[in-house]
XYZ file of C-alpha atoms in Angstrom:
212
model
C -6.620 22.378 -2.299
C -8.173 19.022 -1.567
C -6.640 16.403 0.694
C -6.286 13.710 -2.204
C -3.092 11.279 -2.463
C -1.718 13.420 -5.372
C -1.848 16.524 -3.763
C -0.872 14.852 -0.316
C 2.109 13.907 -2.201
C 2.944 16.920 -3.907
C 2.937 18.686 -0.988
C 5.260 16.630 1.062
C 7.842 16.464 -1.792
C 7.578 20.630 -1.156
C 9.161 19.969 2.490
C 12.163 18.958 0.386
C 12.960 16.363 3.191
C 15.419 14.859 1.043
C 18.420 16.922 2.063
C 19.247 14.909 4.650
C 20.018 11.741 2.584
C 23.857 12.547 2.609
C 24.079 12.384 5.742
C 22.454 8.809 5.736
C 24.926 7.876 2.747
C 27.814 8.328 5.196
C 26.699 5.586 7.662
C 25.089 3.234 5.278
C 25.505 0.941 1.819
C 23.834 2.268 -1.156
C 22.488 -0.611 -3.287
C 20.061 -1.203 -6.282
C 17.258 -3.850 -7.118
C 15.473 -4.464 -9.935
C 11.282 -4.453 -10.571
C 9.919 -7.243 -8.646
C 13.161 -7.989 -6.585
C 12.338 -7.579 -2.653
C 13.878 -5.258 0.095
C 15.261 -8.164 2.376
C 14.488 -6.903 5.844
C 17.274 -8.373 8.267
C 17.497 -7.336 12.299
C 19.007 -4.248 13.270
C 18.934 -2.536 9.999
C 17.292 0.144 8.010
C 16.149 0.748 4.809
C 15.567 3.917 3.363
C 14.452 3.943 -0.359
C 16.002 6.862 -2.417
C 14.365 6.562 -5.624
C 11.879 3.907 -7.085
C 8.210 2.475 -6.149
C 8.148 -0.246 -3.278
C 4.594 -2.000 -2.522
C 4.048 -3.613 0.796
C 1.797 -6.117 1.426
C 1.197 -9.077 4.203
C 3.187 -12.033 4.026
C -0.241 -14.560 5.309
C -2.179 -12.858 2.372
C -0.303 -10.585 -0.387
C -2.626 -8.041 -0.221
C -0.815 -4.799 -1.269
C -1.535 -2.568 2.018
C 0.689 0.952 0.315
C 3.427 1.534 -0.812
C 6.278 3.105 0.624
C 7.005 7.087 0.490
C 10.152 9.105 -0.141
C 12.599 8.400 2.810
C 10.275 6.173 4.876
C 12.462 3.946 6.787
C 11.579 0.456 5.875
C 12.285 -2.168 8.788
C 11.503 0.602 11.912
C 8.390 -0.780 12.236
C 9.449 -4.052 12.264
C 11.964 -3.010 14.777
C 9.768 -1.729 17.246
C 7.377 -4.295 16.732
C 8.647 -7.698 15.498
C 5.186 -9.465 15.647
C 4.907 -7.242 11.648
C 5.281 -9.591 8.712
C 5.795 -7.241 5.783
C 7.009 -7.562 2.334
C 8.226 -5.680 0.369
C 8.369 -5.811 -3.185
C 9.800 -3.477 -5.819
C 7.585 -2.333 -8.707
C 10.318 -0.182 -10.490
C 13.953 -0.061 -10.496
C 15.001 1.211 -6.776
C 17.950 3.148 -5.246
C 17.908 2.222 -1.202
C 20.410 3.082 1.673
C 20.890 0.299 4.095
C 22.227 1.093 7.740
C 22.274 -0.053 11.323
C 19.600 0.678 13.480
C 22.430 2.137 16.289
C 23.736 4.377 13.165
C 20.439 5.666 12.561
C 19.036 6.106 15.910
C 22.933 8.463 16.510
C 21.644 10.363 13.763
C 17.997 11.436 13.923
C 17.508 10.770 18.111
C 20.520 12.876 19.049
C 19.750 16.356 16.522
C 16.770 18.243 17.078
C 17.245 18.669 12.807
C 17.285 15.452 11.973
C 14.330 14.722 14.808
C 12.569 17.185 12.894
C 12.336 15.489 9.531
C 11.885 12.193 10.861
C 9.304 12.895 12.615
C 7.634 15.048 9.113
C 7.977 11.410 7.229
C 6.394 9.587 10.214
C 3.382 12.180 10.461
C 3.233 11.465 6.889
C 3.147 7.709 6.845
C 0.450 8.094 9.061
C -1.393 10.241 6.905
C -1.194 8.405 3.652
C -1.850 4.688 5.485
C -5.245 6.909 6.669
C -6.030 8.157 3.098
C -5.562 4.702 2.081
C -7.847 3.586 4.306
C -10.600 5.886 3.999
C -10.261 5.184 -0.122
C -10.795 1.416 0.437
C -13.910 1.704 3.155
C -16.142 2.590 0.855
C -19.696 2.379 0.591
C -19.958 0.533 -3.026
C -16.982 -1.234 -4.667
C -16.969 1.411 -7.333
C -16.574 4.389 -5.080
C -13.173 1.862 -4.324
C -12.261 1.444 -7.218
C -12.993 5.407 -8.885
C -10.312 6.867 -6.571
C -7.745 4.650 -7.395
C -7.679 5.037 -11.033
C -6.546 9.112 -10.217
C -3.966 7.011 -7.729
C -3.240 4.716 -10.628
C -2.256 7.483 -13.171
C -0.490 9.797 -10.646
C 1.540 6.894 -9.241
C 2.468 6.066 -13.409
C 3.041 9.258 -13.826
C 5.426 9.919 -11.014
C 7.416 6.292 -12.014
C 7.631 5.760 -15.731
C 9.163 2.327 -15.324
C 5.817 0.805 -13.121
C 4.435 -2.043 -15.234
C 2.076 -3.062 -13.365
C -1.452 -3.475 -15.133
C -4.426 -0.966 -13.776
C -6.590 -4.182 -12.812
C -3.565 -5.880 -10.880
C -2.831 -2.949 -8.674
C -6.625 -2.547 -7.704
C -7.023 -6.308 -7.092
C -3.987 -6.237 -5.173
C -5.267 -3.417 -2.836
C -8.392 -4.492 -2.340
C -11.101 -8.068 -2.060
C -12.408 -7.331 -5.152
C -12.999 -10.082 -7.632
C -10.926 -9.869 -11.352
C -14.753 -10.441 -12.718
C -16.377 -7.455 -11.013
C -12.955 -5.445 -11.235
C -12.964 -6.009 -15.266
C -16.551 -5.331 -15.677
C -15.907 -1.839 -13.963
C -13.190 -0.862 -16.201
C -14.593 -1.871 -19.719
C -18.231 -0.572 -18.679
C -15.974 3.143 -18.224
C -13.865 2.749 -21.226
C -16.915 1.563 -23.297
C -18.306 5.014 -21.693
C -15.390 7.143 -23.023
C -14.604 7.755 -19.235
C -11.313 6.608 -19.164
C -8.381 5.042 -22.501
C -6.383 2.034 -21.523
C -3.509 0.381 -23.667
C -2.369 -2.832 -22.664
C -3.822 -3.253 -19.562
C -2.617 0.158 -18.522
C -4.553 3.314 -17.935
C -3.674 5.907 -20.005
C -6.139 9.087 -19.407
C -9.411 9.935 -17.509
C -10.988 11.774 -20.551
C -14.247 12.941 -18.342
C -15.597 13.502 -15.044
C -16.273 9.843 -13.902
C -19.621 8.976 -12.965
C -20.757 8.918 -9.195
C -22.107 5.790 -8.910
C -22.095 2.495 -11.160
């Protein structure tokens, strides 16, 4: 199987890491925001996101860095290291858990269970931030931008109520110009590579090319 997002993802939904949500539940408020609302970060808290698509980017520059995974706790980083300026910005309607940092460190520091599957999501983090990475240091701007229109239907896929445009979420991700960006996608629709609606990708219909 090869080591793309989607099947990166797939497999770490399989861990089935989510059984431990109850237990967060008990020591936390459940709350809900709405598409472009933002996950307030305050000190001493976490946030873990049940359900929904977050995007974080840098405050200086808004550049969309990832965005969050099942169960990632929003706000350790930021704990451990307050020099971090994330935001964090919701894309579809989200179900979160917020509770104190002494709360959660009682819970997963203090089982050797709960230790367990933290540590999975952190390992994971880790993993996607490098995919991520590796996607946007390519050698041409199109072997950028290919990748990310598999991301781009997955991710709509996997959260019917994203809106946002295909264009927007690769500008957004990456320094590409809208000119160059837009020039990309209507030389591979005018192709028959890809369909888009609206602004939105709707299907790869062929093996994209290797190089542009």
């Amino acid at each position: 199987m090869k080591a793309n997002f989607e099947n990166i993802h797939h497999y770490y939904q399989s861990l089935e890491l989510g059984r431990y949500i109850d237990d967060i539940c008990i020591g936390g408020d459940v709350f809900t925001l709405a598409p472009v609302d933002y996950i307030k970060i305050l000190p001493g808290f976490i946030y873990i996101v049940i359900n929904g698509s977050v995007a974080i980017s840098h405050k200086e520059n808004e550049l969309t860095v990832g965005n969050t995974i099942e169960y990632m706790p929003i706000g350790l980083m930021e704990e451990y290291c307050p020099l971090l300026n994330f935001e964090y910005k919701c894309m579809t309607p989200v179900t979160a858990v917020k509770i104190p940092c002494e709360a959660f460190t009682a819970l997963f520091y203090q089982s050797p269970e709960h230790m367990n599957v933290l540590s999975k999501i952190l390992v994971f983090m880790t993993i996607f931030s490098l995919e991520l990475l590796a996607e946007r240091k390519q050698l041409t701007s199109y072997q950028t931008i290919k990748p990310m229109l598999h991301r781009y239907l997955y991710r709509t896929r996997t959260f019917e109520n994203e809106k946002e445009g295909l264009a927007n979420f690769i500008m957004r991700r990456t320094k590409l110009s809208r000119t160059h960006v837009f020039r990309v996608l209507a030389d591979l629709k005018e192709g028959g590579y890809i369909t888009m609606e609206k602004g939105k990708l709707i299907s790869i219909d062929k093996t994209l090319p290797e190089d542009y």
